[in-house]
PDB file of C-alpha atoms and ligand atoms in Angstrom:
ATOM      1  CA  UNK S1064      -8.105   4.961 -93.163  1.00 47.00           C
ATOM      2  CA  UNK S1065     -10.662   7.448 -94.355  1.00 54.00           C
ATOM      3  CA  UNK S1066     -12.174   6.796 -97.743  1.00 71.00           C
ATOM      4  CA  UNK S1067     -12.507  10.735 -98.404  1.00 82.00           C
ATOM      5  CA  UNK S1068      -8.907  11.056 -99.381  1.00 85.00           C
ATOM      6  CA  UNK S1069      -9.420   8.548-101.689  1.00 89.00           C
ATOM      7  CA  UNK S1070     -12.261  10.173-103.603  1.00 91.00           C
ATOM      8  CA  UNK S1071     -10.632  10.908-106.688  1.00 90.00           C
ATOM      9  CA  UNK S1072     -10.805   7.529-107.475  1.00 92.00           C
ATOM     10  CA  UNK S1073     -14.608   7.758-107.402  1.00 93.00           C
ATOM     11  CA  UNK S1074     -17.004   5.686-105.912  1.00 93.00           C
ATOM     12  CA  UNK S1075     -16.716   3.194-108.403  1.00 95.00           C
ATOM     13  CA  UNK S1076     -12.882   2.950-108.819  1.00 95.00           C
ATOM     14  CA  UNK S1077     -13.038   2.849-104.830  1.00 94.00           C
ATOM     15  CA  UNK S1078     -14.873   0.264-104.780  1.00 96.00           C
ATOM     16  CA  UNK S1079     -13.046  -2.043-107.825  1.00 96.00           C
ATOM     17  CA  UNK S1080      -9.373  -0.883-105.430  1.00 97.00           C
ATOM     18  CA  UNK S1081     -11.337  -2.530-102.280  1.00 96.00           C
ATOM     19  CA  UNK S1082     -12.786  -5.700-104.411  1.00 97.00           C
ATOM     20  CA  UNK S1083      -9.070  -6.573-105.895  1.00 98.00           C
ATOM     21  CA  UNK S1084      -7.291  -9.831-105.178  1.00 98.00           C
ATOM     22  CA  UNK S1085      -3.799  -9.418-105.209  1.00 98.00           C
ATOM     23  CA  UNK S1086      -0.647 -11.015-105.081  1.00 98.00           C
ATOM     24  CA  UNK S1087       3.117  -9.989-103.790  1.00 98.00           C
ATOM     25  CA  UNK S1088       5.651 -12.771-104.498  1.00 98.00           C
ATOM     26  CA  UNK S1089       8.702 -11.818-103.130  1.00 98.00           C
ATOM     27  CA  UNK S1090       8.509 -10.523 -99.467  1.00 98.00           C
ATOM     28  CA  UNK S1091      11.682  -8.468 -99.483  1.00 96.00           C
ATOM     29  CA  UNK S1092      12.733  -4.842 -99.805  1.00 95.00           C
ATOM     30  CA  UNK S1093      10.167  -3.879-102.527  1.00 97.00           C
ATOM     31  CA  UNK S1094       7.711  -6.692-101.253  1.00 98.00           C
ATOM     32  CA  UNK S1095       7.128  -5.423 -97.802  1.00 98.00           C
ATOM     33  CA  UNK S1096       6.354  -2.325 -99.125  1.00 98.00           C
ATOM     34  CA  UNK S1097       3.658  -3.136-101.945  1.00 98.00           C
ATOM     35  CA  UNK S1098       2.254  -5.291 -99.197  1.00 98.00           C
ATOM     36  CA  UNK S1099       1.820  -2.500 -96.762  1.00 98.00           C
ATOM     37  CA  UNK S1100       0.434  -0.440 -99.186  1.00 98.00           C
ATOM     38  CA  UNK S1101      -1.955  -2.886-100.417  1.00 98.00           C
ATOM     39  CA  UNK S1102      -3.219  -3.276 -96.980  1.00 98.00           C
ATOM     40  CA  UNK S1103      -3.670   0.290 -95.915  1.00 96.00           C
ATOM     41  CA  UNK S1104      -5.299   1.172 -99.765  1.00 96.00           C
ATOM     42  CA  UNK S1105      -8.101  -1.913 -97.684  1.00 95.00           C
ATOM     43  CA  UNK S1106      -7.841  -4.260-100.725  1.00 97.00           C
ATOM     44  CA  UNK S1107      -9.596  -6.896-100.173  1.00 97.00           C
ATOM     45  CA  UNK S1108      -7.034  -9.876-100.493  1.00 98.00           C
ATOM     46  CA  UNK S1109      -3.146  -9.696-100.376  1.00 98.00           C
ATOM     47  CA  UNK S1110      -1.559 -13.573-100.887  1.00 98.00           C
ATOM     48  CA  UNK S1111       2.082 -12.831 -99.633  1.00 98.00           C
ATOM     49  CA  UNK S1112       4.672 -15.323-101.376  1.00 98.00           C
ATOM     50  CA  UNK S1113       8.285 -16.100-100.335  1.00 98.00           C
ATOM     51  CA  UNK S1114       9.783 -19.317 -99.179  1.00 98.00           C
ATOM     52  CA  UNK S1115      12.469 -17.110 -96.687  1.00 97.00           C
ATOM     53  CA  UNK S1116      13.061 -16.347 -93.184  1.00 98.00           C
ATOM     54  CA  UNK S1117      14.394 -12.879 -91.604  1.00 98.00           C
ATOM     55  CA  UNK S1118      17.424 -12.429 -91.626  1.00 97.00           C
ATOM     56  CA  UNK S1119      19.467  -9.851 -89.800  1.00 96.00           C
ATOM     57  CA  UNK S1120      20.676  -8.102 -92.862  1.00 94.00           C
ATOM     58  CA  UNK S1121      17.467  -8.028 -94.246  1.00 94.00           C
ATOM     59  CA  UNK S1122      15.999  -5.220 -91.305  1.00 96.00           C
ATOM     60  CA  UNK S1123      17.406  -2.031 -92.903  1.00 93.00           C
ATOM     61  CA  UNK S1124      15.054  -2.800 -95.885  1.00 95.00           C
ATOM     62  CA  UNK S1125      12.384  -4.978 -95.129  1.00 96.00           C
ATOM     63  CA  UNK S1126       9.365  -2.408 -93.950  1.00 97.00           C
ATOM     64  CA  UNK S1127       7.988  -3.480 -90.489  1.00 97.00           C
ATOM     65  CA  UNK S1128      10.310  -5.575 -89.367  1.00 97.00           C
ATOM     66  CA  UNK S1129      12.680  -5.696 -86.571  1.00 97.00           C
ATOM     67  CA  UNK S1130      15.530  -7.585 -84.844  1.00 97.00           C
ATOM     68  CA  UNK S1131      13.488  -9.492 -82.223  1.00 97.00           C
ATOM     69  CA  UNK S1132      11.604 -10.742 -85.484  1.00 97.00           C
ATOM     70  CA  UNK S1133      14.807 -12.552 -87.289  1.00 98.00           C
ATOM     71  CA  UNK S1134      13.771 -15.933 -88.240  1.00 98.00           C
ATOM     72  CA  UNK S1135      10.817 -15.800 -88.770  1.00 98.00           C
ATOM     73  CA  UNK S1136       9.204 -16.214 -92.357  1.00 98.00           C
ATOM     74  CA  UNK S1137       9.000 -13.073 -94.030  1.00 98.00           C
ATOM     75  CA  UNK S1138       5.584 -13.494 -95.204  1.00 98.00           C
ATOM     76  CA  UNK S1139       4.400 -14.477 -91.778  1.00 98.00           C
ATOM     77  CA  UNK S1140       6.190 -11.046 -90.497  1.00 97.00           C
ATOM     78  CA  UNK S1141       4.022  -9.043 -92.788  1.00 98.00           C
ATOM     79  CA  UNK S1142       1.140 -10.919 -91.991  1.00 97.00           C
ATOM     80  CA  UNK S1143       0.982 -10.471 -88.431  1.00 97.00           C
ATOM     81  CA  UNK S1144       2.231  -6.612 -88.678  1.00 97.00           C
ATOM     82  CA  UNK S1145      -0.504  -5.877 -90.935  1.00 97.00           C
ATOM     83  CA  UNK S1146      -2.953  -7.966 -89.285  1.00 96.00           C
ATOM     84  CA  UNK S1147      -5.324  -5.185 -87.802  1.00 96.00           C
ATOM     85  CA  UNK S1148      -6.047  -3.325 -91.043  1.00 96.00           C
ATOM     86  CA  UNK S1149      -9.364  -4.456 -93.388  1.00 92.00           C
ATOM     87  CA  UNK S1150      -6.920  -6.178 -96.156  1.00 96.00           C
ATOM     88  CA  UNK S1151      -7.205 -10.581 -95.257  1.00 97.00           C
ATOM     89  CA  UNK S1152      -3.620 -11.025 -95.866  1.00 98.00           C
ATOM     90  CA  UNK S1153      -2.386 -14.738 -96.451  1.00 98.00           C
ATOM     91  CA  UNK S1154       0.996 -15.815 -96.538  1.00 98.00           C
ATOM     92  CA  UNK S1155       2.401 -18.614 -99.028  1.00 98.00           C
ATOM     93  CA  UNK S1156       5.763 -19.584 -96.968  1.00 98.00           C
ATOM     94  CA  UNK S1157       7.078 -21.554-100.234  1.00 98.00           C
ATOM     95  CA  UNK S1158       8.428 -21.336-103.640  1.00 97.00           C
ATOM     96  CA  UNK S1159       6.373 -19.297-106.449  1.00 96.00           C
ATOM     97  CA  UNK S1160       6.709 -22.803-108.249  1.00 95.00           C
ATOM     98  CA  UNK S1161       4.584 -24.532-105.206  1.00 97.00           C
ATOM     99  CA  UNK S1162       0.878 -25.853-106.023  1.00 96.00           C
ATOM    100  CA  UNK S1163      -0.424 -23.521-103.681  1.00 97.00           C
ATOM    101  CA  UNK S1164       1.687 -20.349-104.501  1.00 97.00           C
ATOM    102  CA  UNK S1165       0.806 -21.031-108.819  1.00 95.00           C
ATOM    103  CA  UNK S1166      -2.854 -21.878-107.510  1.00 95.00           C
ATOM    104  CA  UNK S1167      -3.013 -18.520-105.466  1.00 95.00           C
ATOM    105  CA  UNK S1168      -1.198 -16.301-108.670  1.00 93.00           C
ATOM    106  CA  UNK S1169      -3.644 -18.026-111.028  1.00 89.00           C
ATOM    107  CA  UNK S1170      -6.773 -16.731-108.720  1.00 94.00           C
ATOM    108  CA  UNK S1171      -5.883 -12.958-107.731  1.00 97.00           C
ATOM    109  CA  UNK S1172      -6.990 -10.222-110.433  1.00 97.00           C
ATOM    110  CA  UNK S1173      -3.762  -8.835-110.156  1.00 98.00           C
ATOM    111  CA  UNK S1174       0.101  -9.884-109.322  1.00 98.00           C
ATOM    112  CA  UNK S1175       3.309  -8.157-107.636  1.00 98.00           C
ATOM    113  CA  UNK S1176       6.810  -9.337-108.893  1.00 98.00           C
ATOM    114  CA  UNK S1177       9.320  -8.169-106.574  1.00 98.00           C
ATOM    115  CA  UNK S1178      12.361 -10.585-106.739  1.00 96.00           C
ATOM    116  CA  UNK S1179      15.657 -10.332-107.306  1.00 92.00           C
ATOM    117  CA  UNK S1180      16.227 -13.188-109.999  1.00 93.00           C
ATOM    118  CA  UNK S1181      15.621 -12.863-114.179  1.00 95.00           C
ATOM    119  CA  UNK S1182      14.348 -16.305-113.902  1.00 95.00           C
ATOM    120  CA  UNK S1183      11.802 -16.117-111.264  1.00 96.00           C
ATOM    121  CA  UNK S1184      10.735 -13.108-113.300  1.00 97.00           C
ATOM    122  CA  UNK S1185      10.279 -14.836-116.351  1.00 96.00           C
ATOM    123  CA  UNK S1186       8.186 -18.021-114.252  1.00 96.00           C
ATOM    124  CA  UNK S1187       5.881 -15.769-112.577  1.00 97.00           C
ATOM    125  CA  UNK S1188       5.124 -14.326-115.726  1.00 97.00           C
ATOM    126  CA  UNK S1189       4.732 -17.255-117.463  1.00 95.00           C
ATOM    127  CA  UNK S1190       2.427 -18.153-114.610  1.00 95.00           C
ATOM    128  CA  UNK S1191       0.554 -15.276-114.693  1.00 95.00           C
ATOM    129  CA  UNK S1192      -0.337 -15.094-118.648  1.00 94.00           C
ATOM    130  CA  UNK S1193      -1.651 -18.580-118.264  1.00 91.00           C
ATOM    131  CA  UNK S1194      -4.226 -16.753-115.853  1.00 92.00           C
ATOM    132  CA  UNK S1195      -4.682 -13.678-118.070  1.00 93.00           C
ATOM    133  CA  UNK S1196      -3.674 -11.961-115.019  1.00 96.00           C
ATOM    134  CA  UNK S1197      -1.874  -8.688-114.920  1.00 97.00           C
ATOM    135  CA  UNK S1198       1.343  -8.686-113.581  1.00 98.00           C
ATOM    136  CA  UNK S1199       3.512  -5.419-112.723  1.00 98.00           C
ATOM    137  CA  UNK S1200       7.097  -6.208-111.838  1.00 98.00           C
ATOM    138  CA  UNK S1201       9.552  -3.991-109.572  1.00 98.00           C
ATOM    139  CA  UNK S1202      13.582  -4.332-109.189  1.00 96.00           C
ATOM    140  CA  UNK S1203      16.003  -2.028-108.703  1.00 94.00           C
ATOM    141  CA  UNK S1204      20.150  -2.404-109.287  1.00 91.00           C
ATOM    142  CA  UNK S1205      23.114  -0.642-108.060  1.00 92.00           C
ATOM    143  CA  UNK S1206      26.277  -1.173-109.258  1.00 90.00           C
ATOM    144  CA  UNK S1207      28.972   0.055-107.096  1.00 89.00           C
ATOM    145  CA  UNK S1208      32.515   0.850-108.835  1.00 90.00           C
ATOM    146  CA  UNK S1209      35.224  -2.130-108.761  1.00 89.00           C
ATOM    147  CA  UNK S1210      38.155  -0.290-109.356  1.00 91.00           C
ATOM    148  CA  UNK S1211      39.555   3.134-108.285  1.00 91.00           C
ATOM    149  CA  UNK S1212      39.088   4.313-111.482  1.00 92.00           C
ATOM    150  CA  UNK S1213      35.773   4.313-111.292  1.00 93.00           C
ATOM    151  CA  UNK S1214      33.479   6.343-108.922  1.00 92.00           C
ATOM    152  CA  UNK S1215      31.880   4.625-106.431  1.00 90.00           C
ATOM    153  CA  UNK S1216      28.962   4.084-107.878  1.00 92.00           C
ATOM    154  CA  UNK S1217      28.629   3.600-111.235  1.00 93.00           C
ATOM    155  CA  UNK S1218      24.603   3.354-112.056  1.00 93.00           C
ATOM    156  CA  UNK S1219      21.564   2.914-109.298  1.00 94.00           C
ATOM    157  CA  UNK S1220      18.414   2.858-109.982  1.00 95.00           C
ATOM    158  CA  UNK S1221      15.658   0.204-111.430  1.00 97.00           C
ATOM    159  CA  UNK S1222      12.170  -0.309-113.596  1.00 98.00           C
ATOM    160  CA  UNK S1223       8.182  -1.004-112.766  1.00 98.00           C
ATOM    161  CA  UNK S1224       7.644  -3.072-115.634  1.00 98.00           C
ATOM    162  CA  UNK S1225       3.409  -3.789-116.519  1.00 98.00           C
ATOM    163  CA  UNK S1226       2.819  -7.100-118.223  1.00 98.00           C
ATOM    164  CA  UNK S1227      -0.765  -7.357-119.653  1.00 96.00           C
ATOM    165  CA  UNK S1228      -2.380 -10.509-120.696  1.00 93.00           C
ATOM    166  CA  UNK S1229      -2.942 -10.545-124.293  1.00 87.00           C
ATOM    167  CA  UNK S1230      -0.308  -7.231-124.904  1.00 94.00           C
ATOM    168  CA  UNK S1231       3.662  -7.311-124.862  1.00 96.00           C
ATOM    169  CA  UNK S1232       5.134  -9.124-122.435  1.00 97.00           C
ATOM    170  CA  UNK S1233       8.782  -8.885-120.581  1.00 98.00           C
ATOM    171  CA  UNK S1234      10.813 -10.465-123.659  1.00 96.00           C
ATOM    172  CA  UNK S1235       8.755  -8.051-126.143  1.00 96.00           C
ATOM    173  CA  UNK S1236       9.999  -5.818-124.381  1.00 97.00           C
ATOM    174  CA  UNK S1237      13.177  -6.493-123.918  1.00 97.00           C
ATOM    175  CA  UNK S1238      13.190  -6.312-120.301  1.00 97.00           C
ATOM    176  CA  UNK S1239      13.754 -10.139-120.117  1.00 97.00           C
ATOM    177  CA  UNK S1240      16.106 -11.174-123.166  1.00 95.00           C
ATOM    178  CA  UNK S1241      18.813 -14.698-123.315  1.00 94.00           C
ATOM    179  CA  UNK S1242      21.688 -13.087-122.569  1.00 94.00           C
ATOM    180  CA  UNK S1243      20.128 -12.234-118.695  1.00 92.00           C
ATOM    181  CA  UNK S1244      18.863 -15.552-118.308  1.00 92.00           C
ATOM    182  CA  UNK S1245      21.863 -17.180-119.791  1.00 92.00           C
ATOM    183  CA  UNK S1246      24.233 -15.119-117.681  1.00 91.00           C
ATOM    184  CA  UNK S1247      22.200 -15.336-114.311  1.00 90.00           C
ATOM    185  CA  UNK S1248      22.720 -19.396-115.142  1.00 89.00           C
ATOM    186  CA  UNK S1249      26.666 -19.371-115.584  1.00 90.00           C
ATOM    187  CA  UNK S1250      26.878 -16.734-112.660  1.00 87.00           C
ATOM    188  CA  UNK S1251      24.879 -19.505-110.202  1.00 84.00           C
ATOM    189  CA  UNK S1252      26.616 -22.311-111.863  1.00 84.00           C
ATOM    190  CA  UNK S1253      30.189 -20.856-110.941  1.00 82.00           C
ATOM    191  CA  UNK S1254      28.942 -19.430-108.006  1.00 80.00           C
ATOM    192  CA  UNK S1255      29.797 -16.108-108.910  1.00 73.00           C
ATOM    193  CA  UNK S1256      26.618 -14.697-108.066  1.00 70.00           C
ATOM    194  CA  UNK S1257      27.348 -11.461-105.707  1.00 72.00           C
ATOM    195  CA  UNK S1258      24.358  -9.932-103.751  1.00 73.00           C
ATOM    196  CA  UNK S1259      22.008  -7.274-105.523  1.00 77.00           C
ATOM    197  CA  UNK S1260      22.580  -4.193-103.309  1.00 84.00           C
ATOM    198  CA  UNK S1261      19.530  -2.234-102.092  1.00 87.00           C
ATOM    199  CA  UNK S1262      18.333   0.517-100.378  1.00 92.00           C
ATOM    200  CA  UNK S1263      14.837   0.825 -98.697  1.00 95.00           C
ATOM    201  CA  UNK S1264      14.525   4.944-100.208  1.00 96.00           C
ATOM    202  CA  UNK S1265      14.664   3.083-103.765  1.00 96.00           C
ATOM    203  CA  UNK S1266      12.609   0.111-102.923  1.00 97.00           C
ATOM    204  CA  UNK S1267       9.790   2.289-101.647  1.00 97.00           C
ATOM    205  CA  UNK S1268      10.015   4.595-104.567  1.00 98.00           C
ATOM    206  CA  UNK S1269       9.715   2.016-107.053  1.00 98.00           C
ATOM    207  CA  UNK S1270       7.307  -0.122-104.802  1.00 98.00           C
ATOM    208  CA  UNK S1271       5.056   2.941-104.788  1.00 98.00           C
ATOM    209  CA  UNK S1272       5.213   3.670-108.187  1.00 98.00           C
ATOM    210  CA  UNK S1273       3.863   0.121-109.219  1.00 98.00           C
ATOM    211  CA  UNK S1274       1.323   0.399-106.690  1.00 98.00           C
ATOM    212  CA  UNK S1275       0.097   3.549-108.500  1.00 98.00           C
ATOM    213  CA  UNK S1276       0.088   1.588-111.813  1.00 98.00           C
ATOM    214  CA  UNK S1277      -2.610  -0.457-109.941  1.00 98.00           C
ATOM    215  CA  UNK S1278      -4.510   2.001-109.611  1.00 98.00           C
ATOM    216  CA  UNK S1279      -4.185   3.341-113.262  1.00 97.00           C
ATOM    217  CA  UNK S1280      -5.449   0.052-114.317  1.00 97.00           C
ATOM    218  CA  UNK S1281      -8.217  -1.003-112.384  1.00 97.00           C
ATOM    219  CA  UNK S1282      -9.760   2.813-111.045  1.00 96.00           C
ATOM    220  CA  UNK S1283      -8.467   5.063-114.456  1.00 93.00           C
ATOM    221  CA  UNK S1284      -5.692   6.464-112.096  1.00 94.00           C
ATOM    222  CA  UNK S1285      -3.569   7.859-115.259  1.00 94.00           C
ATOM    223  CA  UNK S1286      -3.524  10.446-118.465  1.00 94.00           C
ATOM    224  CA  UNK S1287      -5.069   9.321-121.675  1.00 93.00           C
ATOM    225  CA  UNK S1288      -1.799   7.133-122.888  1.00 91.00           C
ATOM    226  CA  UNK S1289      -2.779   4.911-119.654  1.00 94.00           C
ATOM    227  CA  UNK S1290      -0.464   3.185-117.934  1.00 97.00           C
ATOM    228  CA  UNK S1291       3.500   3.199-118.867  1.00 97.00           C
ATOM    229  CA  UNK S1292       4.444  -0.551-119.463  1.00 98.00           C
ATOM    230  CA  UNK S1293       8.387  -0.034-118.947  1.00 98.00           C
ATOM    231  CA  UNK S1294       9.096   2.702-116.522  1.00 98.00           C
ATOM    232  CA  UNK S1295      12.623   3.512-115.643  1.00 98.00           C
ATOM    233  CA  UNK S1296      13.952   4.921-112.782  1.00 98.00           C
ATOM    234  CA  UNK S1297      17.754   6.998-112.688  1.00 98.00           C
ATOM    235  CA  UNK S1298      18.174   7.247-109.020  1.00 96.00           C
ATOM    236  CA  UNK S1299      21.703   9.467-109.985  1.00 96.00           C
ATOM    237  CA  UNK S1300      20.038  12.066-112.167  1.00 96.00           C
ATOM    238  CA  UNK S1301      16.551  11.738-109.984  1.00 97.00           C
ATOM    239  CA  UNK S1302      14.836  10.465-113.037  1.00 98.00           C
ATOM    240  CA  UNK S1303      11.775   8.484-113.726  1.00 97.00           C
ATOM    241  CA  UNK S1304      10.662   8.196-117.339  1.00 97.00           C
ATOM    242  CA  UNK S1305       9.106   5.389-119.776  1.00 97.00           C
ATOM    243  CA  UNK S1306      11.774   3.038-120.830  1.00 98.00           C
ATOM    244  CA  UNK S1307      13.420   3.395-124.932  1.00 97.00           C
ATOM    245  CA  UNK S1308      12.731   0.318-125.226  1.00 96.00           C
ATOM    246  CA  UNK S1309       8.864   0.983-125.391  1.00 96.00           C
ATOM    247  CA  UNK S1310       9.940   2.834-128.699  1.00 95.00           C
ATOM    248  CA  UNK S1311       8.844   0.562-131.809  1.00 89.00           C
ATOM    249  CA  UNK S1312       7.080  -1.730-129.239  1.00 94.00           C
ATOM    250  CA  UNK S1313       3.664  -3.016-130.440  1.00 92.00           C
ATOM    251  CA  UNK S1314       1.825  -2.774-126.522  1.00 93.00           C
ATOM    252  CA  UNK S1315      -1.219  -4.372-127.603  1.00 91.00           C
ATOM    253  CA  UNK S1316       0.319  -7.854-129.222  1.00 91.00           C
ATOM    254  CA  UNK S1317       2.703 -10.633-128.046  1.00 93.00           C
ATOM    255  CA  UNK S1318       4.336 -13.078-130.158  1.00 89.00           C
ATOM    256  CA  UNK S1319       5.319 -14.889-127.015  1.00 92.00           C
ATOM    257  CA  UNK S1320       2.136 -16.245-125.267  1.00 90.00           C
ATOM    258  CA  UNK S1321      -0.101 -16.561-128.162  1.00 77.00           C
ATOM    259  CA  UNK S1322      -4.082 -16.141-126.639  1.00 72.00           C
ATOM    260  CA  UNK S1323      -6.209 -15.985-129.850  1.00 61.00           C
ATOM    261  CA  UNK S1324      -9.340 -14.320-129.465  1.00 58.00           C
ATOM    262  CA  UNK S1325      -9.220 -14.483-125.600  1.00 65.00           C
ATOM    263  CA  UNK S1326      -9.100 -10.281-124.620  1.00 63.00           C
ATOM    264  CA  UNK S1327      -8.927  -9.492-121.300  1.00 65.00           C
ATOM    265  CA  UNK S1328     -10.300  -6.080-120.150  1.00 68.00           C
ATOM    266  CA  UNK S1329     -10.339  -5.174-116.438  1.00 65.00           C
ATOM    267  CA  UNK S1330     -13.231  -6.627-114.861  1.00 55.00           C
TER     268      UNK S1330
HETATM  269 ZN1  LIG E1403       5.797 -11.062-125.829  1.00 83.34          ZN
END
């Protein structure tokens, strides 16, 4: 990599990129992609977190792998791929709720979120606010038609949602709310459950956009509103545009992780 085509960040956002300790939990179609990018931007740590192995299915969207690697941990896959650029890449082949994996979130300056479940979503955030560490969040859904009178697809798209210690967090706004959580319980409970569908085109897209949100937030890499917490992406009309829900949304409070007096300002 050659640091001149990074010089609009400036020597000194270069530099804060390169010092960053980061974080990808979730080693999947939108993981393997922040993960490669986090590498080849040269920052200087990437913990990689997911407790899964390869599995065939997974190839057509997990970047860098390939059939003769099926079975092996995910995070280990990424690790080894990756293993010749400047980035010390570590994988945590466990659950984000492991000592090592909540040890490892609580330590990086910022976090990935790239899983599939509301849940998870809300733990690592809850993890992460604990921290005062930033946390940007990618997902994408598609929701293919179930009847003929429907067209085959009905919406596809997803959201890069930024969570910043001390301002609003996932449930101010409204990205996490009960009726998810609630919903994802009874679905797992009944095992009714199906598979989110993906596609690596969206993953990357998404993936890429949260990695530029990075770099809005640590190297001034955005216009003069900053960084769009709740960006959503319409993958049918080719659309990307801050979320409604940011409307009426105080960014700079949370009711839900109260942190009195602590700030947090990037360091
Ligand atoms: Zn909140």
């Amino acid at each position: 990599m050659s640091d001149s085509r990074l010089a609009f960040l400036g020597a000194a956002g270069l530099a804060k990129i390169k010092s960053l300790r980061t974080a990808v939990v979730g080693a999947g179609g939108s993981g393997s992609h922040l993960v490669q990018q986090l590498a080849h931007l040269g920052v200087v740590s990437v913990i990689i977190i997911d407790p899964d192995w390869l599995e065939r299915s997974n190839v057509n969207r997990v970047v860098m792998s390939h059939y003769g690697l099926v079975g092996q941990p995910k995070a280990e896959l990424l690790q080894w791929r990756l293993r010749r650029l400047r980035s010390r890449l570590e994988p945590i082949v466990d659950s984000v709720e492991s000592p090592d994996a909540i040890a490892a979130l609580q330590q990086c300056d910022v976090c990935f979120g790239a899983v599939d479940h509301w849940g998870t979503r809300h733990l690592i955030e809850y993890f992460c606010r604990m921290a005062f560490v930033p946390l940007i969040d990618v997902g994408m859904q598609i929701t293919p038609g179930r009847n003929a009178d429907e067209p085959p697809i009905v919406s596809a798209g997803g959201q890069v949602v930024t969570s910043l210690p001390c301002g609003a967090c996932f449930w101010c706004m409204e990205f996490l709310h009960d009726d998810l959580i609630t919903r994802e319980r009874t679905e797992y409970a009944d095992g009714a459950r199906a598979l989110q569908q993906q596609v690596v085109s969206i993953n990357g897209l998404l993936a890429s956009q949260a990695i530029t949100n990075m770099l809005g937030l640590f190297a001034g890499f955005a216009g003069a509103g900053g960084v769009t917490r709740y960006i959503s992406y319409n993958a049918l009309d080719q659309t990307m545009r801050p979320h409604p829900n940011l409307l009426g949304v105080g960014l700079d409070t949370c009711s839900h992780y109260r942190a009195e007096g602590a700030g947090w300002a990037v360091r």
